[in-house]
Tab-separated table of C-alpha atoms and ligand atoms in Angstrom:
chain	number	residue	atom	x	y	z
A	1	MET	CA	-21.092	6.955	-2.975
A	2	SER	CA	-22.120	10.325	-1.949
A	3	VAL	CA	-21.285	10.539	1.827
A	4	PRO	CA	-23.999	13.004	3.430
A	5	ALA	CA	-22.335	16.536	4.756
A	6	GLY	CA	-19.375	15.328	2.607
A	7	ALA	CA	-18.122	17.161	-0.555
A	8	PRO	CA	-17.597	15.831	-3.769
A	9	ALA	CA	-17.326	11.711	-3.605
A	10	PRO	CA	-14.595	11.081	-2.203
A	11	ARG	CA	-13.437	7.863	-3.046
A	12	TRP	CA	-11.102	4.907	-1.835
A	13	LEU	CA	-8.921	1.962	-3.372
A	14	VAL	CA	-7.859	-1.068	-2.190
A	15	GLY	CA	-4.906	-0.178	-4.280
A	16	ALA	CA	-1.313	-0.078	-4.631
A	17	VAL	CA	-0.139	-3.283	-4.016
A	18	ALA	CA	3.489	-3.159	-4.502
A	19	VAL	CA	4.674	-6.447	-5.917
A	20	LEU	CA	8.127	-7.676	-4.950
A	21	VAL	CA	9.719	-11.283	-6.182
A	22	ALA	CA	12.212	-12.623	-3.385
A	23	SER	CA	14.038	-15.539	-3.282
A	24	ASN	CA	17.217	-17.352	-2.129
A	25	VAL	CA	17.575	-15.700	1.054
A	26	ALA	CA	20.902	-16.100	2.413
A	27	VAL	CA	22.496	-14.462	5.492
A	28	ALA	CA	26.044	-12.832	5.494
A	29	GLY	CA	27.730	-10.611	8.027
A	30	GLY	CA	24.092	-10.082	10.118
A	31	VAL	CA	22.592	-8.528	6.872
A	32	VAL	CA	20.235	-10.511	5.153
A	33	VAL	CA	21.503	-10.587	1.291
A	34	ASP	CA	18.580	-11.636	-0.918
A	35	ARG	CA	18.620	-12.687	-4.427
A	36	THR	CA	15.637	-10.549	-5.689
A	37	GLU	CA	14.050	-10.653	-8.907
A	38	SER	CA	12.311	-7.181	-8.172
A	39	ARG	CA	9.845	-5.529	-10.109
A	40	LEU	CA	12.133	-3.167	-12.265
A	41	ALA	CA	11.212	-0.748	-15.015
A	42	PRO	CA	13.434	-1.257	-18.188
A	43	ARG	CA	16.420	-0.334	-17.426
A	44	GLN	CA	18.114	2.506	-19.782
A	45	GLY	CA	21.332	1.704	-21.390
A	46	PRO	CA	24.582	2.212	-19.857
A	47	VAL	CA	26.171	5.372	-20.075
A	48	ALA	CA	29.669	5.556	-20.716
A	49	GLY	CA	31.197	7.495	-18.174
A	50	ALA	CA	28.602	5.748	-15.397
A	51	HIS	CA	29.870	2.504	-16.536
A	52	VAL	CA	33.498	3.341	-15.915
A	53	ALA	CA	32.786	4.693	-12.424
A	54	ALA	CA	30.795	1.700	-11.551
A	55	ARG	CA	33.613	-0.955	-12.767
A	56	ALA	CA	36.033	0.870	-10.585
A	57	ALA	CA	34.206	0.075	-7.885
A	58	ILE	CA	33.283	-3.591	-8.492
A	59	GLY	CA	35.999	-4.328	-10.782
A	60	ALA	CA	39.458	-5.587	-8.571
A	61	ASP	CA	37.620	-6.830	-5.726
A	62	THR	CA	34.296	-7.108	-5.727
A	63	GLN	CA	33.768	-9.423	-2.650
A	64	GLU	CA	35.680	-6.582	-0.549
A	65	VAL	CA	33.468	-3.910	-1.520
A	66	GLN	CA	30.337	-5.901	-1.265
A	67	ARG	CA	31.505	-6.789	2.123
A	68	ALA	CA	32.327	-3.034	3.089
A	69	VAL	CA	28.861	-2.076	1.728
A	70	ILE	CA	26.917	-4.889	3.473
A	71	ALA	CA	28.680	-4.127	7.090
A	72	LEU	CA	27.589	-0.166	6.469
A	73	LEU	CA	24.065	-0.935	5.938
A	74	GLY	CA	24.293	-3.259	9.170
A	75	ARG	CA	25.668	-0.283	10.939
A	76	ARG	CA	23.034	1.924	9.194
A	77	ALA	CA	20.313	-0.838	10.581
A	78	THR	CA	21.811	-0.725	13.848
A	79	ALA	CA	21.795	3.204	14.158
A	80	VAL	CA	17.827	3.218	13.381
A	81	ARG	CA	17.258	0.146	15.960
A	82	ARG	CA	19.210	2.275	18.835
A	83	HIS	CA	17.959	5.906	17.718
A	84	ASP	CA	21.486	6.533	17.199
A	85	ILE	CA	21.851	9.495	15.105
A	86	THR	CA	25.375	10.346	15.049
A	87	SER	CA	26.236	6.270	13.859
A	88	PHE	CA	23.563	6.727	11.335
A	89	MET	CA	25.136	9.895	9.653
A	90	ALA	CA	28.399	8.538	9.781
A	91	THR	CA	26.831	6.163	7.429
A	92	VAL	CA	26.519	9.120	4.855
A	93	ASP	CA	28.776	10.456	2.344
A	94	PRO	CA	30.622	13.535	4.078
A	95	LEU	CA	30.741	14.825	0.507
A	96	ALA	CA	27.051	14.729	-0.155
A	97	PRO	CA	25.149	17.675	-0.633
A	98	GLN	CA	23.589	19.411	2.144
A	99	ALA	CA	20.189	18.966	1.126
A	100	PHE	CA	20.962	15.228	1.269
A	101	LYS	CA	22.472	15.217	4.597
A	102	ALA	CA	19.520	16.906	6.274
A	103	ALA	CA	16.994	14.788	4.668
A	104	GLN	CA	18.922	11.794	5.822
A	105	ARG	CA	18.968	13.465	9.387
A	106	SER	CA	15.093	14.406	9.294
A	107	SER	CA	14.231	10.780	8.460
A	108	ALA	CA	16.553	9.683	11.180
A	109	LEU	CA	15.154	11.815	13.946
A	110	ALA	CA	11.500	11.048	12.580
A	111	LEU	CA	12.160	7.168	12.870
A	112	ARG	CA	13.187	7.640	16.840
A	113	VAL	CA	9.496	8.086	17.831
A	114	VAL	CA	8.395	4.938	15.395
A	115	PRO	CA	8.245	1.721	17.659
A	116	LEU	CA	10.260	-0.997	15.189
A	117	SER	CA	10.548	-4.271	16.260
A	118	SER	CA	12.852	-5.017	13.253
A	119	TRP	CA	15.071	-2.808	10.676
A	120	THR	CA	17.100	-4.562	8.266
A	121	TYR	CA	18.650	-4.187	4.468
A	122	GLU	CA	19.051	-6.830	2.004
A	123	LEU	CA	21.225	-6.456	-0.521
A	124	ASP	CA	21.376	-7.859	-4.199
A	125	PRO	CA	25.112	-7.636	-5.654
A	126	ASP	CA	23.977	-9.241	-8.870
A	127	LYS	CA	21.235	-6.414	-9.637
A	128	ALA	CA	24.025	-3.299	-9.679
A	129	HIS	CA	22.928	-0.303	-11.820
A	130	ASP	CA	25.011	2.434	-13.629
A	131	LEU	CA	24.835	5.830	-12.829
A	132	PRO	CA	22.846	8.184	-15.069
A	133	ALA	CA	25.555	10.424	-16.892
A	134	ASP	CA	23.758	13.404	-14.934
A	135	ARG	CA	24.514	11.977	-11.675
A	136	VAL	CA	28.290	10.744	-12.141
A	137	PRO	CA	29.737	14.265	-11.313
A	138	ARG	CA	28.643	14.991	-8.060
A	139	TYR	CA	30.861	11.752	-6.898
A	140	GLY	CA	34.222	13.512	-8.374
A	141	GLY	CA	35.510	10.313	-9.889
A	142	ALA	CA	35.217	8.637	-6.626
A	143	ALA	CA	34.049	4.586	-6.836
A	144	THR	CA	30.517	4.252	-6.802
A	145	TRP	CA	27.998	1.338	-6.730
A	146	SER	CA	24.376	1.168	-7.155
A	147	PRO	CA	23.249	-2.121	-6.013
A	148	ASP	CA	19.200	-3.228	-5.481
A	149	VAL	CA	18.683	-2.917	-1.809
A	150	LEU	CA	15.341	-4.034	0.277
A	151	LEU	CA	14.342	-2.325	3.237
A	152	SER	CA	12.455	-4.738	5.822
A	153	TYR	CA	11.026	-3.574	9.003
A	154	GLN	CA	8.030	-4.347	11.381
A	155	ILE	CA	5.984	-2.097	13.374
A	156	ALA	CA	6.202	-3.476	16.811
A	157	GLY	CA	3.109	-4.908	17.812
A	158	PHE	CA	1.368	-4.806	14.394
A	159	ASP	CA	3.492	-6.001	11.724
A	160	PRO	CA	3.243	-9.860	12.327
A	161	GLN	CA	5.794	-10.246	9.480
A	162	PRO	CA	8.134	-7.532	7.936
A	163	THR	CA	7.228	-5.413	5.368
A	164	VAL	CA	9.430	-4.773	2.390
A	165	ASP	CA	10.656	-1.330	0.554
A	166	GLU	CA	12.536	-1.449	-2.479
A	167	ILE	CA	15.423	1.117	-2.202
A	168	TYR	CA	18.058	1.969	-4.757
A	169	PRO	CA	20.875	3.676	-3.209
A	170	THR	CA	24.295	4.785	-4.428
A	171	PHE	CA	27.134	3.959	-2.274
A	172	VAL	CA	30.700	5.695	-2.827
A	173	GLN	CA	33.752	5.344	-1.750
A	174	ARG	CA	35.827	8.348	0.041
A	175	SER	CA	39.497	7.722	1.334
A	176	GLY	CA	38.689	3.752	1.587
A	177	GLN	CA	35.627	4.123	3.324
A	178	TRP	CA	32.046	3.597	2.019
A	179	TYR	CA	29.448	5.812	2.611
A	180	LEU	CA	25.724	6.198	1.322
A	181	GLY	CA	25.664	8.695	-1.453
A	182	ALA	CA	22.226	9.268	-2.590
A	183	VAL	CA	18.814	7.267	-2.905
A	184	ASP	CA	17.309	8.944	-6.261
A	185	ASP	CA	20.282	8.465	-8.915
A	186	LEU	CA	17.956	6.014	-10.282
A	187	VAL	CA	14.669	7.678	-10.578
A	188	SER	CA	15.242	8.709	-14.350
A	189	SER	CA	15.696	5.045	-14.958
A	190	GLY	CA	12.300	4.276	-13.195
A	191	LEU	CA	13.790	3.026	-10.300
A	192	THR	CA	12.454	5.105	-7.398
A	193	THR	CA	13.179	4.581	-3.646
A	194	GLN	CA	10.278	3.706	-1.663
A	195	LYS	CA	9.202	5.829	1.190
A	196	GLY	CA	8.181	5.816	4.386
A	197	PRO	CA	6.139	8.574	6.476
A	198	TRP	CA	9.426	9.348	8.519
A	199	ASP	CA	10.775	10.603	4.924
A	200	PHE	CA	8.474	13.783	5.141
A	201	GLY	CA	9.344	15.362	8.533
A	202	PRO	CA	9.033	14.510	12.285
A	203	LEU	CA	6.113	12.453	13.175
A	204	LEU	CA	3.578	12.123	16.042
A	205	VAL	CA	2.693	8.950	16.987
A	206	THR	CA	-1.089	8.465	18.581
A	207	ARG	CA	-2.218	5.165	20.359
A	208	THR	CA	-5.772	4.019	20.232
A	209	ARG	CA	-6.895	0.448	21.450
A	210	SER	CA	-6.894	-0.932	18.141
A	211	SER	CA	-4.477	1.424	15.926
A	212	ILE	CA	-1.204	3.420	15.891
A	213	VAL	CA	-1.505	6.440	13.768
A	214	PHE	CA	1.585	8.209	12.298
A	215	GLY	CA	1.042	11.883	11.512
A	216	HIS	CA	2.909	15.016	11.051
A	217	LYS	CA	2.843	18.517	13.344
A	218	GLY	CA	-0.903	19.469	13.615
A	219	SER	CA	-2.039	16.425	13.046
A	220	THR	CA	-2.897	15.156	16.582
A	221	ALA	CA	-6.807	15.971	16.823
A	222	LEU	CA	-7.269	14.065	13.324
A	223	ALA	CA	-5.113	11.603	14.465
A	224	ARG	CA	-7.479	10.910	17.349
A	225	LEU	CA	-10.601	11.356	15.378
A	226	VAL	CA	-9.218	8.411	12.937
A	227	GLY	CA	-8.060	6.174	15.684
A	228	GLY	CA	-11.032	6.533	17.635
A	229	GLU	CA	-13.158	5.526	14.486
A	230	ILE	CA	-11.063	2.525	13.824
A	231	ASP	CA	-11.741	1.392	17.190
A	232	ARG	CA	-15.189	1.647	16.632
A	233	ALA	CA	-15.099	0.144	13.115
A	234	VAL	CA	-13.688	-3.250	14.326
A	235	PRO	CA	-16.532	-4.847	15.823
A	236	ARG	CA	-18.646	-3.558	12.680
A	237	VAL	CA	-16.476	-5.734	10.810
A	238	ASP	CA	-16.189	-8.609	13.173
A	239	ALA	CA	-20.087	-8.500	12.710
A	240	VAL	CA	-19.799	-9.774	9.450
A	241	TRP	CA	-16.140	-11.092	8.748
A	242	ARG	CA	-16.078	-13.525	11.322
A	243	ARG	CA	-12.658	-15.261	10.317
A	244	PRO	CA	-9.238	-14.519	11.930
A	245	TRP	CA	-7.760	-11.356	11.416
A	246	ALA	CA	-5.340	-8.528	13.537
A	247	HIS	CA	-7.966	-6.380	14.649
A	248	LYS	CA	-5.923	-3.634	14.623
A	249	ALA	CA	-4.400	-1.197	11.788
A	250	VAL	CA	-1.520	1.275	11.278
A	251	VAL	CA	-2.614	4.423	9.891
A	252	ILE	CA	-0.857	7.185	8.272
A	253	LEU	CA	-1.738	10.604	7.940
A	254	PRO	CA	0.378	12.451	5.333
A	255	ALA	CA	0.252	16.095	5.607
A	256	THR	CA	-0.514	16.613	1.852
A	257	GLN	CA	-2.219	14.480	-0.932
A	258	GLN	CA	1.124	14.811	-2.494
A	259	GLU	CA	2.688	13.062	0.367
A	260	LEU	CA	0.385	10.049	-0.204
A	261	GLU	CA	0.764	10.137	-3.652
A	262	THR	CA	4.442	9.753	-3.224
A	263	LEU	CA	4.231	7.121	-0.303
A	264	ILE	CA	2.052	4.554	-2.616
A	265	ASP	CA	3.654	6.000	-6.016
A	266	GLU	CA	0.231	6.177	-7.354
A	267	PRO	CA	-0.795	9.953	-8.839
A	268	ASN	CA	-4.358	11.315	-9.312
A	269	LEU	CA	-5.902	10.352	-6.004
A	270	ASP	CA	-8.186	13.609	-6.301
A	271	GLN	CA	-11.355	11.044	-5.818
A	272	ILE	CA	-9.903	9.273	-2.945
A	273	ALA	CA	-10.450	9.851	0.739
A	274	ALA	CA	-8.434	7.196	2.002
A	275	VAL	CA	-6.501	3.533	0.730
A	276	ALA	CA	-5.830	0.472	2.372
A	277	THR	CA	-2.402	-0.763	1.323
A	278	ALA	CA	-0.418	-4.065	1.367
A	279	GLU	CA	2.779	-5.556	0.032
A	280	SER	CA	2.287	-8.769	-1.713
A	281	ALA	CA	5.304	-10.888	-2.603
A	282	ALA	CA	5.568	-13.512	-5.169
A	283	ARG	CA	7.464	-16.515	-4.384
A	284	ALA	CA	10.272	-17.834	-6.970
A	285	ASP	CA	7.308	-20.616	-8.045
A	286	GLY	CA	5.154	-17.669	-8.882
A	287	THR	CA	2.484	-18.340	-6.018
A	288	GLN	CA	1.799	-15.252	-3.956
A	289	GLN	CA	2.902	-15.281	-0.107
A	290	ALA	CA	0.767	-13.534	2.274
A	291	PRO	CA	0.344	-9.892	1.828
A	292	VAL	CA	2.441	-7.781	4.578
A	293	GLY	CA	2.476	-4.187	5.956
A	294	ASP	CA	-1.227	-3.490	5.782
A	295	ARG	CA	-1.664	0.224	6.238
A	296	VAL	CA	-4.625	2.559	6.286
A	297	MET	CA	-3.116	5.811	4.197
A	298	VAL	CA	-5.734	8.711	4.489
A	299	ASN	CA	-5.681	11.618	2.072
A	300	PRO	CA	-5.923	14.707	4.416
A	301	LYS	CA	-7.314	16.981	1.914
A	302	ASN	CA	-10.673	14.964	1.244
A	303	PHE	CA	-10.801	13.012	4.628
A	304	ARG	CA	-11.257	16.662	6.218
A	305	GLU	CA	-14.196	17.037	3.918
A	306	LEU	CA	-16.030	14.542	5.574
A	307	GLY	CA	-18.854	14.707	7.982
A	308	PRO	CA	-18.665	11.936	11.054
A	309	LEU	CA	-21.107	9.697	9.055
A	310	GLY	CA	-18.261	9.743	6.013
A	311	ARG	CA	-15.504	9.392	8.217
A	312	ARG	CA	-17.275	6.028	9.546
A	313	VAL	CA	-18.266	4.592	6.408
A	314	VAL	CA	-14.585	5.523	4.993
A	315	LEU	CA	-12.670	3.998	7.380
A	316	THR	CA	-14.873	0.892	8.261
A	317	HIS	CA	-14.321	0.307	4.420
A	318	GLU	CA	-10.659	0.321	4.880
A	319	LEU	CA	-10.561	-1.324	8.065
A	320	THR	CA	-12.816	-4.488	5.691
A	321	HIS	CA	-10.062	-4.528	3.479
A	322	ILE	CA	-7.458	-5.171	6.231
A	323	ALA	CA	-9.596	-7.606	7.758
A	324	THR	CA	-10.159	-9.540	4.340
A	325	ARG	CA	-6.733	-9.083	2.972
A	326	SER	CA	-5.412	-12.808	3.503
A	327	SER	CA	-8.773	-13.895	1.227
A	328	THR	CA	-8.226	-11.009	-1.072
A	329	ALA	CA	-4.713	-11.516	-2.582
A	330	GLY	CA	-5.524	-14.211	-4.937
A	331	GLY	CA	-7.574	-12.230	-7.305
A	332	VAL	CA	-10.715	-11.778	-6.050
A	333	PRO	CA	-12.788	-9.242	-8.572
A	334	SER	CA	-12.922	-5.579	-7.531
A	335	TRP	CA	-16.447	-5.463	-7.633
A	336	LEU	CA	-16.764	-8.072	-4.882
A	337	VAL	CA	-13.782	-6.466	-2.810
A	338	GLU	CA	-14.936	-3.053	-3.053
A	339	GLY	CA	-18.750	-3.717	-2.786
A	340	PHE	CA	-18.106	-6.068	0.301
A	341	ALA	CA	-15.986	-3.409	1.925
A	342	ASP	CA	-19.027	-0.569	0.946
A	343	TYR	CA	-21.393	-3.462	2.500
A	344	VAL	CA	-19.601	-3.561	5.720
A	345	GLY	CA	-19.027	-0.009	5.717
A	346	TYR	CA	-22.633	1.217	5.129
A	347	LEU	CA	-24.107	-1.386	7.579
A	348	GLY	CA	-25.871	0.399	10.218
A	349	ALA	CA	-24.860	3.643	9.341
A	350	GLY	CA	-28.625	4.686	8.152
A	351	VAL	CA	-27.566	6.008	4.789
A	352	PRO	CA	-30.966	6.077	2.543
A	353	VAL	CA	-29.734	3.560	-0.642
A	354	LYS	CA	-30.855	6.589	-3.026
A	355	VAL	CA	-28.411	8.730	-1.270
A	356	ALA	CA	-25.124	6.253	-1.208
A	357	ALA	CA	-25.836	5.794	-4.670
A	358	SER	CA	-26.920	8.885	-5.924
A	359	GLU	CA	-24.550	8.795	-8.927
A	360	LEU	CA	-25.771	5.832	-10.538
A	361	ALA	CA	-29.527	6.893	-9.414
A	362	ASP	CA	-28.653	10.204	-11.465
A	363	ASP	CA	-27.410	7.892	-14.322
A	364	LEU	CA	-30.546	5.878	-14.536
A	365	ASP	CA	-32.797	8.888	-14.052
A	366	ASN	CA	-30.993	10.109	-17.212
A	367	GLY	CA	-31.400	7.013	-19.310
A	368	THR	CA	-28.074	5.274	-19.163
A	369	LYS	CA	-28.410	1.539	-19.115
A	370	LEU	CA	-26.782	-0.689	-16.821
A	371	LYS	CA	-24.295	-3.106	-18.775
A	372	GLY	CA	-22.779	-5.892	-16.481
A	373	LEU	CA	-21.130	-5.707	-13.038
A	374	PRO	CA	-18.390	-2.990	-12.494
A	375	THR	CA	-14.950	-4.250	-14.245
A	376	ASP	CA	-11.711	-4.293	-12.468
A	377	ASP	CA	-10.955	-1.151	-15.008
A	378	ASP	CA	-13.995	0.486	-13.606
A	379	PHE	CA	-12.135	0.995	-10.512
A	380	GLU	CA	-9.094	2.726	-11.756
A	381	ALA	CA	-8.683	6.002	-9.503
A	382	THR	CA	-8.826	7.904	-12.847
A	383	ASN	CA	-12.565	6.575	-14.248
A	384	PRO	CA	-14.594	9.666	-14.041
A	385	ASP	CA	-17.466	7.264	-13.600
A	386	LEU	CA	-15.590	5.580	-10.247
A	387	ALA	CA	-18.616	6.650	-7.940
A	388	GLN	CA	-20.897	4.771	-10.190
A	389	ALA	CA	-18.762	1.250	-10.093
A	390	TYR	CA	-18.556	1.797	-6.133
A	391	GLU	CA	-22.155	2.030	-6.001
A	392	GLY	CA	-23.085	-0.666	-8.150
A	393	ALA	CA	-20.644	-3.064	-6.368
A	394	TRP	CA	-22.250	-2.159	-3.339
A	395	LEU	CA	-25.351	-3.147	-4.349
A	396	ALA	CA	-24.259	-6.373	-6.066
A	397	ASN	CA	-22.915	-7.178	-2.352
A	398	ARG	CA	-26.218	-6.048	-0.913
A	399	LEU	CA	-28.202	-8.188	-2.899
A	400	ILE	CA	-26.058	-11.060	-2.070
A	401	ALA	CA	-26.572	-10.026	1.429
A	402	GLU	CA	-30.216	-9.862	1.024
A	403	ARG	CA	-30.459	-13.267	-0.250
A	404	VAL	CA	-28.106	-15.157	2.080
A	405	GLY	CA	-27.388	-12.713	5.080
A	406	PRO	CA	-24.023	-11.013	5.564
A	407	THR	CA	-22.286	-14.177	6.739
A	408	GLY	CA	-23.272	-16.084	3.786
A	409	LEU	CA	-21.862	-12.898	1.665
A	410	ALA	CA	-18.577	-13.267	3.875
A	411	ALA	CA	-18.502	-16.941	2.920
A	412	LEU	CA	-18.926	-16.478	-0.454
A	413	TYR	CA	-16.008	-13.931	-0.458
A	414	ALA	CA	-13.566	-15.923	1.381
A	415	ALA	CA	-14.594	-18.784	-0.986
A	416	VAL	CA	-13.592	-17.058	-4.220
A	417	GLY	CA	-10.465	-15.784	-2.638
A	418	ARG	CA	-9.501	-19.143	-1.768
A	419	GLU	CA	-10.242	-20.617	-5.135
A	420	ALA	CA	-8.890	-17.717	-7.045
A	421	SER	CA	-5.586	-18.166	-5.022
A	422	GLN	CA	-5.001	-21.306	-6.650
A	423	GLY	CA	-5.049	-20.185	-10.158
A	424	ALA	CA	-8.698	-21.086	-11.193
A	425	ASP	CA	-10.361	-18.853	-13.613
A	426	VAL	CA	-11.912	-15.846	-11.650
A	427	ASP	CA	-15.137	-16.049	-13.506
A	428	GLU	CA	-15.820	-19.316	-13.002
A	429	VAL	CA	-14.736	-19.416	-9.406
A	430	VAL	CA	-17.329	-16.274	-9.087
A	431	SER	CA	-20.203	-18.111	-10.851
A	432	ALA	CA	-19.606	-21.453	-8.952
A	433	ALA	CA	-19.717	-19.467	-5.407
A	434	LEU	CA	-22.844	-17.647	-6.508
A	435	GLU	CA	-24.448	-20.843	-7.745
A	436	ALA	CA	-23.546	-22.330	-4.634
A	437	THR	CA	-24.729	-19.430	-2.367
A	438	VAL	CA	-27.443	-17.412	-3.946
A	439	LYS	CA	-28.124	-20.514	-6.456
A	440	LEU	CA	-27.482	-18.125	-9.583
A	441	THR	CA	-25.019	-18.305	-12.217
A	442	LEU	CA	-22.929	-15.520	-12.998
A	443	PRO	CA	-24.873	-14.261	-15.884
A	444	GLU	CA	-28.118	-14.956	-13.994
A	445	PHE	CA	-26.858	-13.167	-11.013
A	446	THR	CA	-25.810	-9.979	-13.038
A	447	ALA	CA	-29.332	-10.039	-14.376
A	448	ALA	CA	-30.755	-10.051	-11.154
A	449	TRP	CA	-28.512	-7.545	-10.115
A	450	ARG	CA	-29.648	-4.982	-12.819
A	451	SER	CA	-33.427	-5.460	-12.130
A	452	TYR	CA	-32.426	-4.892	-7.872
A	453	VAL	CA	-30.409	-2.168	-8.779
A	454	ARG	CA	-33.367	-0.132	-10.973
A	455	ARG	CA	-35.723	-1.110	-8.413
A	456	GLN	CA	-33.818	0.046	-5.425
A	457	LEU	CA	-32.966	3.600	-7.290
A	458	ARG	CA	-36.260	4.053	-8.494
B	501	ZN	ZN1	-11.740	-0.003	-1.120
C-alpha cells in the first residue's frame, strides 16, 4: 500500500514468532527448572580449552553447581522485582569487563520503570555449552558453566501469560561464589541472548486507555501519538473482529531501526513501519501453545515518515494481528492474515483503492499478469514486490467482505485458524471455508480475485 502523505511504502509484518519447545517443568529452590528443547542453531564442535573449563565447573559436584547457579538466578530475579540495583549487581562477576557491568546496571535501572507481575529464570542443566576458544581467556582459568536459561516475565495488566526469552549466560566461579560472567559468549555458535527494550538504555513509560508504550529519551510525543492511535484502533478492530481479545497492547518504540532488528532478531526492516510479534511455544506433543507476549513494535525511521492516515492504517493493522492472534497461530495463510489486517486497517479510512494498491495498479498498467494469490514467501521482508503482495492480499479480503460482509470475512478467518491449528491441509481448509462462505472453491475464488483486482485497479 502507499500511504498518502507517506514516503516510500512502509510495510509491516505479522512476523518474528519465536518458537520454543518447552516441557517437563519442575520447580526447584524457588526457581523453575525447565527441561527445554530450545530452538537452537547447530552447535559448533567443542573447543579443547573451553571443554576443560566446562568440565572443571560441572565435573566433581554438578548438583552443587546447579544449586548455586539456581540460587544466583533466584537472587537476580528477586532483585529485578524489588528494583534492588545493589543486589542485582552483586550477581555480576566482579572481574567482568567494565562495559558488561555498565550494561547490566543500565538494564537493571531501566527495568525499574517496567511494571512487572512476574520475572523468573528457568535453567536447563542438561543443555550446557562449551565456550568458544576466544571467550575462554576472559575467565582466567576460573570454572565456568553455560547452561540454557529461559527468562519468563509478564508486563502487569497486559500479559495474561508469561512471555519467554531465551538467554545464553556464562556463569563463573570466583573465590567459591558463582556469578554471571557474560550473556554473549555463544553468539558465534548462533546462540544469541534475546534482548528486551530495557537493554537499550533508560525507558520512558506512557500509558493510554488501551496501551502501555515503552520508549527511550525523546520519545514521549511519539509515544502519546502511538498510544492515542491504539486507543482509537480498538473500536475499529472490534467492529470487524467480534471474538474475545485483550483490547489493549504493549507497544515498543525502539530508538533506531537497528534496535528493532535486534529486538526481533530480524534484519532488513527497511520496508517495515511496524511489526506485531508474539512468542509461540510448542508443546512436547508437537501442538502449539497459545501465543504469548504480544507486542506492537514500531520502526521509528519509517513510522515518523507516515502522516496521520498512514499511522492510523498501520496501527489498526498491527492491533488486528493482536486481536486475531489466537486464531492465527495454527498456520493461516499470509494472504488472509495480512489482507485481513489491511482490510480492518483501511476500513473507513477513505483511501481510494487505486491509491492503497498503487504498486499493483502500476504493475497491471505495465502489463504484468496476475498469478495466484500471494504466497507466504511473498511476504518476506526482503521481497522487492512486498507492496504488491500486501495489496493483492488486501483486495482478496475486500472481495470476500463484499460478498459476505465484514463479519462473514472474520468468521472465515476464524474458521481457517481453527481448522488449520488441528493440522489439516491449509489449502483444503481455505477451500472448504471459501465454499462455505462465498460459495467458491479456492481455484474459483482465485479466478474471481484476478478479475476483481483488474476491475478495481483499471
Ligand atoms: Zn501485518
